[in-house]
mmCIF file of C-alpha atoms and ligand atoms in Angstrom:
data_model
loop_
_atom_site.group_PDB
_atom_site.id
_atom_site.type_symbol
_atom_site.label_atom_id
_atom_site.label_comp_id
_atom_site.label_asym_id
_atom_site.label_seq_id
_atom_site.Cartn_x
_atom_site.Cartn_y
_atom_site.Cartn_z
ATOM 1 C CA UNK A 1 0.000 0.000 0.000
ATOM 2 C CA UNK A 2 2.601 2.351 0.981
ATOM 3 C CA UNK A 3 4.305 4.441 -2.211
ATOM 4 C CA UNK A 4 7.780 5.323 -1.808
ATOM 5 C CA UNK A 5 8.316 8.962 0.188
ATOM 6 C CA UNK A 6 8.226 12.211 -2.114
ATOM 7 C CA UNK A 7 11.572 13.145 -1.067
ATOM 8 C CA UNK A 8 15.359 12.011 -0.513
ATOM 9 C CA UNK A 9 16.720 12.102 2.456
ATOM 10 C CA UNK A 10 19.089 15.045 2.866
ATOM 11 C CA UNK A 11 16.146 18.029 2.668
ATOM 12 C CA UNK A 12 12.391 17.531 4.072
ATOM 13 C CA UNK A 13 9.946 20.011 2.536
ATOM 14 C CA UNK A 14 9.227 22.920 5.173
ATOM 15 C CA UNK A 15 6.126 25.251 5.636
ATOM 16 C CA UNK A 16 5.243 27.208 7.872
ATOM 17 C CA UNK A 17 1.600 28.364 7.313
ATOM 18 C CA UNK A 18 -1.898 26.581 7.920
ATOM 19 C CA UNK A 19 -2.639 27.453 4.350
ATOM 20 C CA UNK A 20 0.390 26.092 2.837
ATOM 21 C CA UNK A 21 0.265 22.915 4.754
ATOM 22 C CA UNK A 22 -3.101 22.245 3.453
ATOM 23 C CA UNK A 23 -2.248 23.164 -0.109
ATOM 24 C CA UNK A 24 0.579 20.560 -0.044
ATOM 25 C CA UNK A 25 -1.984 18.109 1.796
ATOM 26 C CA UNK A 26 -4.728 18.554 -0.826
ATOM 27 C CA UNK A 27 -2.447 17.708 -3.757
ATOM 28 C CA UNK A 28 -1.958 14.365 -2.183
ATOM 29 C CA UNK A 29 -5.035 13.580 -1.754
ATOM 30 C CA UNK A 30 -6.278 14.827 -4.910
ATOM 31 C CA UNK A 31 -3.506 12.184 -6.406
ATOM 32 C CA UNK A 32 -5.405 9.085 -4.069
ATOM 33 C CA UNK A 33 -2.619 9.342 -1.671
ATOM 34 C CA UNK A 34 -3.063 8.684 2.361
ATOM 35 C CA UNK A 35 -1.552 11.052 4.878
ATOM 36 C CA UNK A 36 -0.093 10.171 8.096
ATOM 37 C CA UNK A 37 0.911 12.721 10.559
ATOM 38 C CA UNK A 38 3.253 12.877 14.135
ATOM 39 C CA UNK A 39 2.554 15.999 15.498
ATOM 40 C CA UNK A 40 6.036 16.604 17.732
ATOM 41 C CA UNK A 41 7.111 19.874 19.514
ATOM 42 C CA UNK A 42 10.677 18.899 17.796
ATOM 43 C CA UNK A 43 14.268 18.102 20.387
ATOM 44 C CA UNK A 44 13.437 14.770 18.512
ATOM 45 C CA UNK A 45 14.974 11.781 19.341
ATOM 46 C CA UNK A 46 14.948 7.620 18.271
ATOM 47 C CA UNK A 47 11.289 7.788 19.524
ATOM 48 C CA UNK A 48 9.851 10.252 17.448
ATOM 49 C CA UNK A 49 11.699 9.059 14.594
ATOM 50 C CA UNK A 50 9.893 5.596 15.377
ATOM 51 C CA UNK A 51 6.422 7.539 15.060
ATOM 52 C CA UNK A 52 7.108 8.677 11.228
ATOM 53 C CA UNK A 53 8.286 4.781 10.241
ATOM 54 C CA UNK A 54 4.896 3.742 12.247
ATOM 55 C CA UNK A 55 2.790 6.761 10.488
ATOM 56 C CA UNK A 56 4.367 5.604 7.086
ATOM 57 C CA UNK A 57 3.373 1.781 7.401
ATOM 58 C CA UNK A 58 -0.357 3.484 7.788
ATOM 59 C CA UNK A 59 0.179 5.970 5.266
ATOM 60 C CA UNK A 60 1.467 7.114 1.443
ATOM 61 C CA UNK A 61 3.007 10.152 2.932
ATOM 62 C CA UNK A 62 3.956 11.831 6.029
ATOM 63 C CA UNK A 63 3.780 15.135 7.252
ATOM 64 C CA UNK A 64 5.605 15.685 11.165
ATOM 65 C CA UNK A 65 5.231 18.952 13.016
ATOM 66 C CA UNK A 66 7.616 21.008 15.127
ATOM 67 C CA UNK A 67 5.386 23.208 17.294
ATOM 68 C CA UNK A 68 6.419 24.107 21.565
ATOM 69 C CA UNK A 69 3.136 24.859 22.349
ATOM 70 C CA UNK A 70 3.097 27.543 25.366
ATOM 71 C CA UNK A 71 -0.472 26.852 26.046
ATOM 72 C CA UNK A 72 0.273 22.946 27.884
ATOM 73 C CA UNK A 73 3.321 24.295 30.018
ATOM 74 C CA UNK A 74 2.423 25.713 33.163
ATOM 75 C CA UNK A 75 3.845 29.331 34.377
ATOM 76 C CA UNK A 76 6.508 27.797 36.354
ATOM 77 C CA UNK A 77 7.558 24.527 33.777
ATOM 78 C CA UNK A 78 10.264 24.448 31.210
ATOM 79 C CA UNK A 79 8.821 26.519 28.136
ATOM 80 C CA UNK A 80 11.416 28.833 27.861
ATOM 81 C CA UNK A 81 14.009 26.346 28.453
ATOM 82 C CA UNK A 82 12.384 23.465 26.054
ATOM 83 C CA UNK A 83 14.927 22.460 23.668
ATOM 84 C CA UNK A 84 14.571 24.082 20.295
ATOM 85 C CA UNK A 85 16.892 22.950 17.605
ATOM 86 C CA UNK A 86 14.724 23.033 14.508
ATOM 87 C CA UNK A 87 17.802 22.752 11.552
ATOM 88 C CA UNK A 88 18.937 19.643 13.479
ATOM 89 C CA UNK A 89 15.479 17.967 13.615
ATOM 90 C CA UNK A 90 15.004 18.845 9.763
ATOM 91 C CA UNK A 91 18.264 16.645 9.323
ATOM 92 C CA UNK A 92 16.994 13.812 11.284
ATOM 93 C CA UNK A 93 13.723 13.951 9.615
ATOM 94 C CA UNK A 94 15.430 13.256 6.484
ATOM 95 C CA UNK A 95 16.655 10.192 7.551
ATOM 96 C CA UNK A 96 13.387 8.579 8.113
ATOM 97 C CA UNK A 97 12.110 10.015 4.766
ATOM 98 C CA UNK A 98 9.537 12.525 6.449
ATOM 99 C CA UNK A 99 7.662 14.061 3.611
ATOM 100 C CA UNK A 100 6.591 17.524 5.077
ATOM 101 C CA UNK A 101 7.474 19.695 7.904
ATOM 102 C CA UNK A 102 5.504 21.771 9.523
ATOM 103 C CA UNK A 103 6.833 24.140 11.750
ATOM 104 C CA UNK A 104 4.166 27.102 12.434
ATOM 105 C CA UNK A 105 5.075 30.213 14.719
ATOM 106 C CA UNK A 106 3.000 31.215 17.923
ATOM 107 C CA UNK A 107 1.275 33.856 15.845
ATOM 108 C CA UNK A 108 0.321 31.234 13.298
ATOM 109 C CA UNK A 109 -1.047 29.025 15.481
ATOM 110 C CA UNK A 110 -2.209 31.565 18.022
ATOM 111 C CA UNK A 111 -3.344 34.814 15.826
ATOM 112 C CA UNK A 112 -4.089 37.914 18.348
ATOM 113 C CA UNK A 113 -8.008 37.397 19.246
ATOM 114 C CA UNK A 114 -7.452 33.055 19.710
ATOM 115 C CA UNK A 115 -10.348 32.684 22.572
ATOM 116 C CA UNK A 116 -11.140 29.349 22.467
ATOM 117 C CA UNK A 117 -10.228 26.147 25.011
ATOM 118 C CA UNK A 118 -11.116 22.421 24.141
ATOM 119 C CA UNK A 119 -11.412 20.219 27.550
ATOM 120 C CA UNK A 120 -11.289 16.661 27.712
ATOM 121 C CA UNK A 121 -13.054 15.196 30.508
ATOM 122 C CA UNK A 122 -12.999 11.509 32.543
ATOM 123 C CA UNK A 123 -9.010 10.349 31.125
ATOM 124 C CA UNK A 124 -7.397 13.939 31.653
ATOM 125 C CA UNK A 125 -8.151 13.449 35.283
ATOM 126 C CA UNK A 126 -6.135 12.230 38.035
ATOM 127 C CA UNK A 127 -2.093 11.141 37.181
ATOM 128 C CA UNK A 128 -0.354 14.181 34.947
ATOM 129 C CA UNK A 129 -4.030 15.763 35.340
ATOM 130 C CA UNK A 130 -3.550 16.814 39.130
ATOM 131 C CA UNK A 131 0.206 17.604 39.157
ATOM 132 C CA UNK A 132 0.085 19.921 35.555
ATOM 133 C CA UNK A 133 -3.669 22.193 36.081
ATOM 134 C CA UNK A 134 -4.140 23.296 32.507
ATOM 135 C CA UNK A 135 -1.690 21.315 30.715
ATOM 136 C CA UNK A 136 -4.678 18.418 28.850
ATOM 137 C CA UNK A 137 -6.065 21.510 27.876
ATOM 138 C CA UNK A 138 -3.550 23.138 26.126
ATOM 139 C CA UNK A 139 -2.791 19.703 24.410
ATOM 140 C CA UNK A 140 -6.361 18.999 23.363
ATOM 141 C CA UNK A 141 -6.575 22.753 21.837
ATOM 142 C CA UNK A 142 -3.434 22.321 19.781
ATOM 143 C CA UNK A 143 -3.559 19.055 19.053
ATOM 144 C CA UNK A 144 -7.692 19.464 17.818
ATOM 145 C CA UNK A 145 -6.161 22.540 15.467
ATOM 146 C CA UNK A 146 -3.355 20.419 13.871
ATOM 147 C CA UNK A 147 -5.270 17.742 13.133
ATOM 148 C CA UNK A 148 -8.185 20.190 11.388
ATOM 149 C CA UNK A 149 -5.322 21.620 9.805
ATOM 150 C CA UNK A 150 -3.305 18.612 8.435
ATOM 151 C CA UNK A 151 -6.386 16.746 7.709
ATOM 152 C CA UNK A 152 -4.662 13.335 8.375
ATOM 153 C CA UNK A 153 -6.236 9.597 7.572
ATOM 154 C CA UNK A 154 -3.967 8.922 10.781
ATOM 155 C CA UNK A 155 -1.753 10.342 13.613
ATOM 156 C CA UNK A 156 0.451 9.140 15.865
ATOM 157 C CA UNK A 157 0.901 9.844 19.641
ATOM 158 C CA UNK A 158 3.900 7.819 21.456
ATOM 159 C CA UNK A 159 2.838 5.277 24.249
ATOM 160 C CA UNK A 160 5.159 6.966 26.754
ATOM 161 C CA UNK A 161 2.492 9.770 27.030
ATOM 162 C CA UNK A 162 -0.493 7.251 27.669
ATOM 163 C CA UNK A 163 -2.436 9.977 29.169
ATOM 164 C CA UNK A 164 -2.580 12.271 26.280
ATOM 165 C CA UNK A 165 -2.590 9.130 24.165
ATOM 166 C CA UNK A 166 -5.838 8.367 25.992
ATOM 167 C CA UNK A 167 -7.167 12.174 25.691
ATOM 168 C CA UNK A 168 -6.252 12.218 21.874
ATOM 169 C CA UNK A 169 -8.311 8.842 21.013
ATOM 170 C CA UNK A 170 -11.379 10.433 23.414
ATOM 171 C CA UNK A 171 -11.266 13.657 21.483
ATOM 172 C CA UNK A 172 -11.556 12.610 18.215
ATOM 173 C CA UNK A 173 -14.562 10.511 18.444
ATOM 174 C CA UNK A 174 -16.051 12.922 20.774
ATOM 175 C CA UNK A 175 -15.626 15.831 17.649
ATOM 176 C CA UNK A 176 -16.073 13.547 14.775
ATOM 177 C CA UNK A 177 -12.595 14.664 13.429
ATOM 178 C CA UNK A 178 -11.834 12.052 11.131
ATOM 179 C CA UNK A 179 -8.539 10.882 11.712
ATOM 180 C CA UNK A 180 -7.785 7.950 13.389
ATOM 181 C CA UNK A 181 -5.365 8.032 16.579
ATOM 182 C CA UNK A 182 -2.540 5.401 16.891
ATOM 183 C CA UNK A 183 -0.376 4.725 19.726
ATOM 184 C CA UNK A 184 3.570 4.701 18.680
ATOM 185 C CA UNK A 185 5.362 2.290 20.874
ATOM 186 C CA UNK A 186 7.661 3.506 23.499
ATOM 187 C CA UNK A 187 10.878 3.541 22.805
ATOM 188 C CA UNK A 188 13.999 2.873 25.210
ATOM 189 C CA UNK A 189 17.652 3.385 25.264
ATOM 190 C CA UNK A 190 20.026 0.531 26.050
ATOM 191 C CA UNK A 191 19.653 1.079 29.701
ATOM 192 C CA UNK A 192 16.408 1.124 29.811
ATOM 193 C CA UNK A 193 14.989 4.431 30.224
ATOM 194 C CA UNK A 194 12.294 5.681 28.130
ATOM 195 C CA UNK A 195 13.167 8.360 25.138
ATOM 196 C CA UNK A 196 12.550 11.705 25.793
ATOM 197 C CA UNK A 197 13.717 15.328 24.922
ATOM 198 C CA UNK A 198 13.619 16.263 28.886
ATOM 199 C CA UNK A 199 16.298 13.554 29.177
ATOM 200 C CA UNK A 200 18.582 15.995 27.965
ATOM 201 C CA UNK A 201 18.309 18.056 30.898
ATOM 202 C CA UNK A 202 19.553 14.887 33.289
ATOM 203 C CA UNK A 203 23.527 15.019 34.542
ATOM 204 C CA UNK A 204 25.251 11.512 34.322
ATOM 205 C CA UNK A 205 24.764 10.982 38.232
ATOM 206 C CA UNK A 206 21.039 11.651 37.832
ATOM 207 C CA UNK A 207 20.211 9.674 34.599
ATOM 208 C CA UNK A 208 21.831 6.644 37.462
ATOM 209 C CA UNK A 209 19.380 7.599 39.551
ATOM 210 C CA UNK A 210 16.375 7.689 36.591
ATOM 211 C CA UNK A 211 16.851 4.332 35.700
ATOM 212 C CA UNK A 212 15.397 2.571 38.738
ATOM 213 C CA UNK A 213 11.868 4.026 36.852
ATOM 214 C CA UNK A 214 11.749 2.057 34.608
ATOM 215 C CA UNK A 215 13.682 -0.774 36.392
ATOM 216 C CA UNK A 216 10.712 -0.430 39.059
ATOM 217 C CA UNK A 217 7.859 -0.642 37.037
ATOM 218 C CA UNK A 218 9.553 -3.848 35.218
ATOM 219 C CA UNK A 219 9.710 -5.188 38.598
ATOM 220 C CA UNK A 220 6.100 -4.579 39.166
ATOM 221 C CA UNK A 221 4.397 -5.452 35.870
ATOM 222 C CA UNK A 222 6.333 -9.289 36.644
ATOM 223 C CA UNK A 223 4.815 -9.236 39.956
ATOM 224 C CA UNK A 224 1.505 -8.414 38.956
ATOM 225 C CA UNK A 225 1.410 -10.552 35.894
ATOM 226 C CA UNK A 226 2.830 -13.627 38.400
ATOM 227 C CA UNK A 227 -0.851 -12.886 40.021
ATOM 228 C CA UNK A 228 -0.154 -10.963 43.389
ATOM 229 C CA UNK A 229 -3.262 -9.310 43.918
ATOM 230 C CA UNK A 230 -2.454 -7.250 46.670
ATOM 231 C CA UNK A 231 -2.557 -4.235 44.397
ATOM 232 C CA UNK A 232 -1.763 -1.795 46.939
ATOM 233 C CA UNK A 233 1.412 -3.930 48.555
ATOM 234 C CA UNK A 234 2.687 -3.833 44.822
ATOM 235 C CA UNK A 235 2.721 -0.074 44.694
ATOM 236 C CA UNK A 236 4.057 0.185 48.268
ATOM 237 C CA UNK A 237 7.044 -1.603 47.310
ATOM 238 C CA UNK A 238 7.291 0.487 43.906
ATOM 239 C CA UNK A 239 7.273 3.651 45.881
ATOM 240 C CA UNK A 240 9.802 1.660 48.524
ATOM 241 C CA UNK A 241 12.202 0.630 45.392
ATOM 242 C CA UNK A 242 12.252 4.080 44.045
ATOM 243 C CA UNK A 243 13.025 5.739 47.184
ATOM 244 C CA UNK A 244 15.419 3.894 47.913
ATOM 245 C CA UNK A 245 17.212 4.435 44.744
ATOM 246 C CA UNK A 246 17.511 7.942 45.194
ATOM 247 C CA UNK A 247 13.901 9.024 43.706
ATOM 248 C CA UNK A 248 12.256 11.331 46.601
ATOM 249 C CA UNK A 249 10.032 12.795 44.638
ATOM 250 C CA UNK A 250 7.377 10.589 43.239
ATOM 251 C CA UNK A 251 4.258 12.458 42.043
ATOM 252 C CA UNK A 252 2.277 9.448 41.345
ATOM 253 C CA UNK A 253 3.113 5.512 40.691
ATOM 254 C CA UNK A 254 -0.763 4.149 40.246
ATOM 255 C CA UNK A 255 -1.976 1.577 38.572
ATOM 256 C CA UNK A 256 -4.749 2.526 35.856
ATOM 257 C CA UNK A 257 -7.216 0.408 33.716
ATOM 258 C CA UNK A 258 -5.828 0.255 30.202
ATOM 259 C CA UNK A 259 -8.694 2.152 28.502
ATOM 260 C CA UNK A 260 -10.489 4.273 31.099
ATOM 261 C CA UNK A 261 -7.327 4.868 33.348
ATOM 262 C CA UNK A 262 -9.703 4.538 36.166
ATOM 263 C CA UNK A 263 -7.501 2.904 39.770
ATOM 264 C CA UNK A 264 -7.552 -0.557 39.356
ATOM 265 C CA UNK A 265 -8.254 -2.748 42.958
ATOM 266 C CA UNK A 266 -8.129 -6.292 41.191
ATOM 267 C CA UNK A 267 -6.508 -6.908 37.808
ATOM 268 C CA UNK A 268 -8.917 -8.693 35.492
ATOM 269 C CA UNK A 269 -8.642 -6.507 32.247
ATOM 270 C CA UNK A 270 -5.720 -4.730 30.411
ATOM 271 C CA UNK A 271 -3.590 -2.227 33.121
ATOM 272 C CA UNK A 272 -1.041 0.295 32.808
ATOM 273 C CA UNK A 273 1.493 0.977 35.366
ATOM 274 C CA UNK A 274 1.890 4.993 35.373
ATOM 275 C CA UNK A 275 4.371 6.898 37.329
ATOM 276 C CA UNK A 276 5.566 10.445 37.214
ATOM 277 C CA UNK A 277 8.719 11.596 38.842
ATOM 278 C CA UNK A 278 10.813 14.233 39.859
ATOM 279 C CA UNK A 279 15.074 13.099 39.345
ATOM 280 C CA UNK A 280 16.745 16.708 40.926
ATOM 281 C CA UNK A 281 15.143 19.251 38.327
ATOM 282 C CA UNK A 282 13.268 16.810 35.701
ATOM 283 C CA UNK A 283 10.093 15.922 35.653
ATOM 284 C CA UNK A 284 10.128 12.260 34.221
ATOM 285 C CA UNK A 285 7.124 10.104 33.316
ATOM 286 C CA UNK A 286 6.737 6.419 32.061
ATOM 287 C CA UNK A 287 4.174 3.274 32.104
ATOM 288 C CA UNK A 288 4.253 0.178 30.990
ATOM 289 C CA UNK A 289 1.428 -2.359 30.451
ATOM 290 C CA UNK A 290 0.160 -5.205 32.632
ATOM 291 C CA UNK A 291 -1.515 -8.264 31.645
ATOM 292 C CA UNK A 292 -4.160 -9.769 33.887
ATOM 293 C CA UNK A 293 -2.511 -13.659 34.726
ATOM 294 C CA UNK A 294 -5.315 -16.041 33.973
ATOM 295 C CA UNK A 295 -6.425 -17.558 37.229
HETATM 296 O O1 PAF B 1 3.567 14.935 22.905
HETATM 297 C C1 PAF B 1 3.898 16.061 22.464
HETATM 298 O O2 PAF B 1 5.006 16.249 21.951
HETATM 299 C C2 PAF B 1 2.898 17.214 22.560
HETATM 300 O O3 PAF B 1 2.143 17.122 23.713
HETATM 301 C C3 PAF B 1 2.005 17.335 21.310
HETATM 302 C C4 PAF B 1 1.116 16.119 21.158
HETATM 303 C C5 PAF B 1 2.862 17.503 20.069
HETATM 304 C C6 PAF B 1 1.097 18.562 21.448
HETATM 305 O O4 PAF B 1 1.822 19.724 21.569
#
């Protein structure tokens, strides 16, 4: 199904306006073709390179966008600081064969009169929720704007955020927006820790410290999946493991139905093990996904 990417792989076509992206769009699908699209806010790594090879096995050709969105960081989070290195992500998106970039500005994006808020309810609350006020909603606005821009057949949100993941799936079908959400698998370095651009901000002594995340929630996906059912003995010991490792700061380790992300007391369906963290001045988040055992 998939037809071989529009360019090579030393320049990826850049615009930078809504009506520009949708004039490139509509000549594809004038010519049949079907779009897939990884909306990023760029510092992209191994993981977000993993979203365009996933968008392209849905997809003829695929558009990525570079876009820090000020309205999902809150007053005192890492907007100004977010890594922005837009000529280097162009390069990587090469590699991968991206077929469009879009990179809008604030004012693009934002024009001077832009009043209007989209709220998720139900799976934006609780976990990343309660600890960033605000932040589903900025994601929901921008994300609901790209996607009525881009006018995708599919996008494709990374696993690591399973929250917005979650809030992305519930928004389209609650606006009819017809493009169909897919969850990009997380990806992991050697040592284990999930791929992200905040990992840049770790020192070597704290990315040490980081890796008993996702070391701990290993540990308790194999307990849970062995069938203890003490749910709340399990997360105990996660929040003992991580302490003890040098994590003080744990903002949440829970464990969350698969679809609804409601707390889970006994696992008999499809759970994710979600835990957000602080390691010295990064916030870190992962989750990983538990299997009920069959009893
Ligand atoms: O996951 C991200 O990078 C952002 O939250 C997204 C989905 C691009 C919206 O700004």
């Amino acid at each position: 199904m998939t037809k071989k990417a529009e360019t090579d792989t030393t320049t990826v076509p850049q615009v930078e306006t809504v009506a520009a992206l949708r004039d490139r769009v509509a000549t594809w699908r004038n010519a049949g073709l079907r779009i897939g699209f990884v909306p990023t806010m760029g510092a992209l790594h191994q993981g977000h390179l993993s979203l365009v090879d996933y968008a392209r096995d849905h997809a003829d050709r695929v558009v990525v966008s570079i876009f820090v969105n000020p309205k999902q960081f809150g007053p005192s989070e890492d907007f100004d600081r977010y890594p922005r290195q837009l000529a280097e992500d162009r390069a990587k998106l090469a590699t991968v064969g991206t077929d469009l970039l879009y990179a809008p500005s604030v004012a693009e994006m934002y024009p001077e009169g832009f009043s209007t808020t989209v709220s998720v309810a139900g799976v934006t609350e609780g976990l990343c929720g309660a600890s960033r006020p605000g932040h589903f909603d900025g994601v929901a606005t921008v994300v609901t704007k790209l996607l009525l821009q881009a006018q995708a057949d599919v996008a494709v949100f990374g696993e690591k955020d399973y929250q917005q993941y979650l809030t992305l799936k519930r928004l389209v079908q609650d606006l009819d927006i017809p493009t169909r959400i897919l969850p990009g698998p997380t990806v992991r370095d050697a040592d284990g820790l999930a791929m992200s651009s905040r990992n840049a901000y770790l020192s070597a002594p704290e990315r040490e410290i980081a890796l008993a995340l996702p070391r701990t929630l290993t540990r308790m996906v194999e307990v849970l999946e062995a069938g203890q059912d003490d749910i709340d003995a399990v997360l105990r010991q996660g929040r003992a493991a991580l302490q003890e490792a040098g994590i003080t700061q744990v903002e949440y380790l829970e464990l969350r139905d698969a679809e609804t992300l409601r707390p889970v007391t006994r696992l008999t369906a499809p759970a994710r093990v979600l835990a957000a963290v602080r390691v010295g001045q990064t916030r870190l988040i992962d989750n990983m996904a538990v299997t009920p055992p069959r009893r």
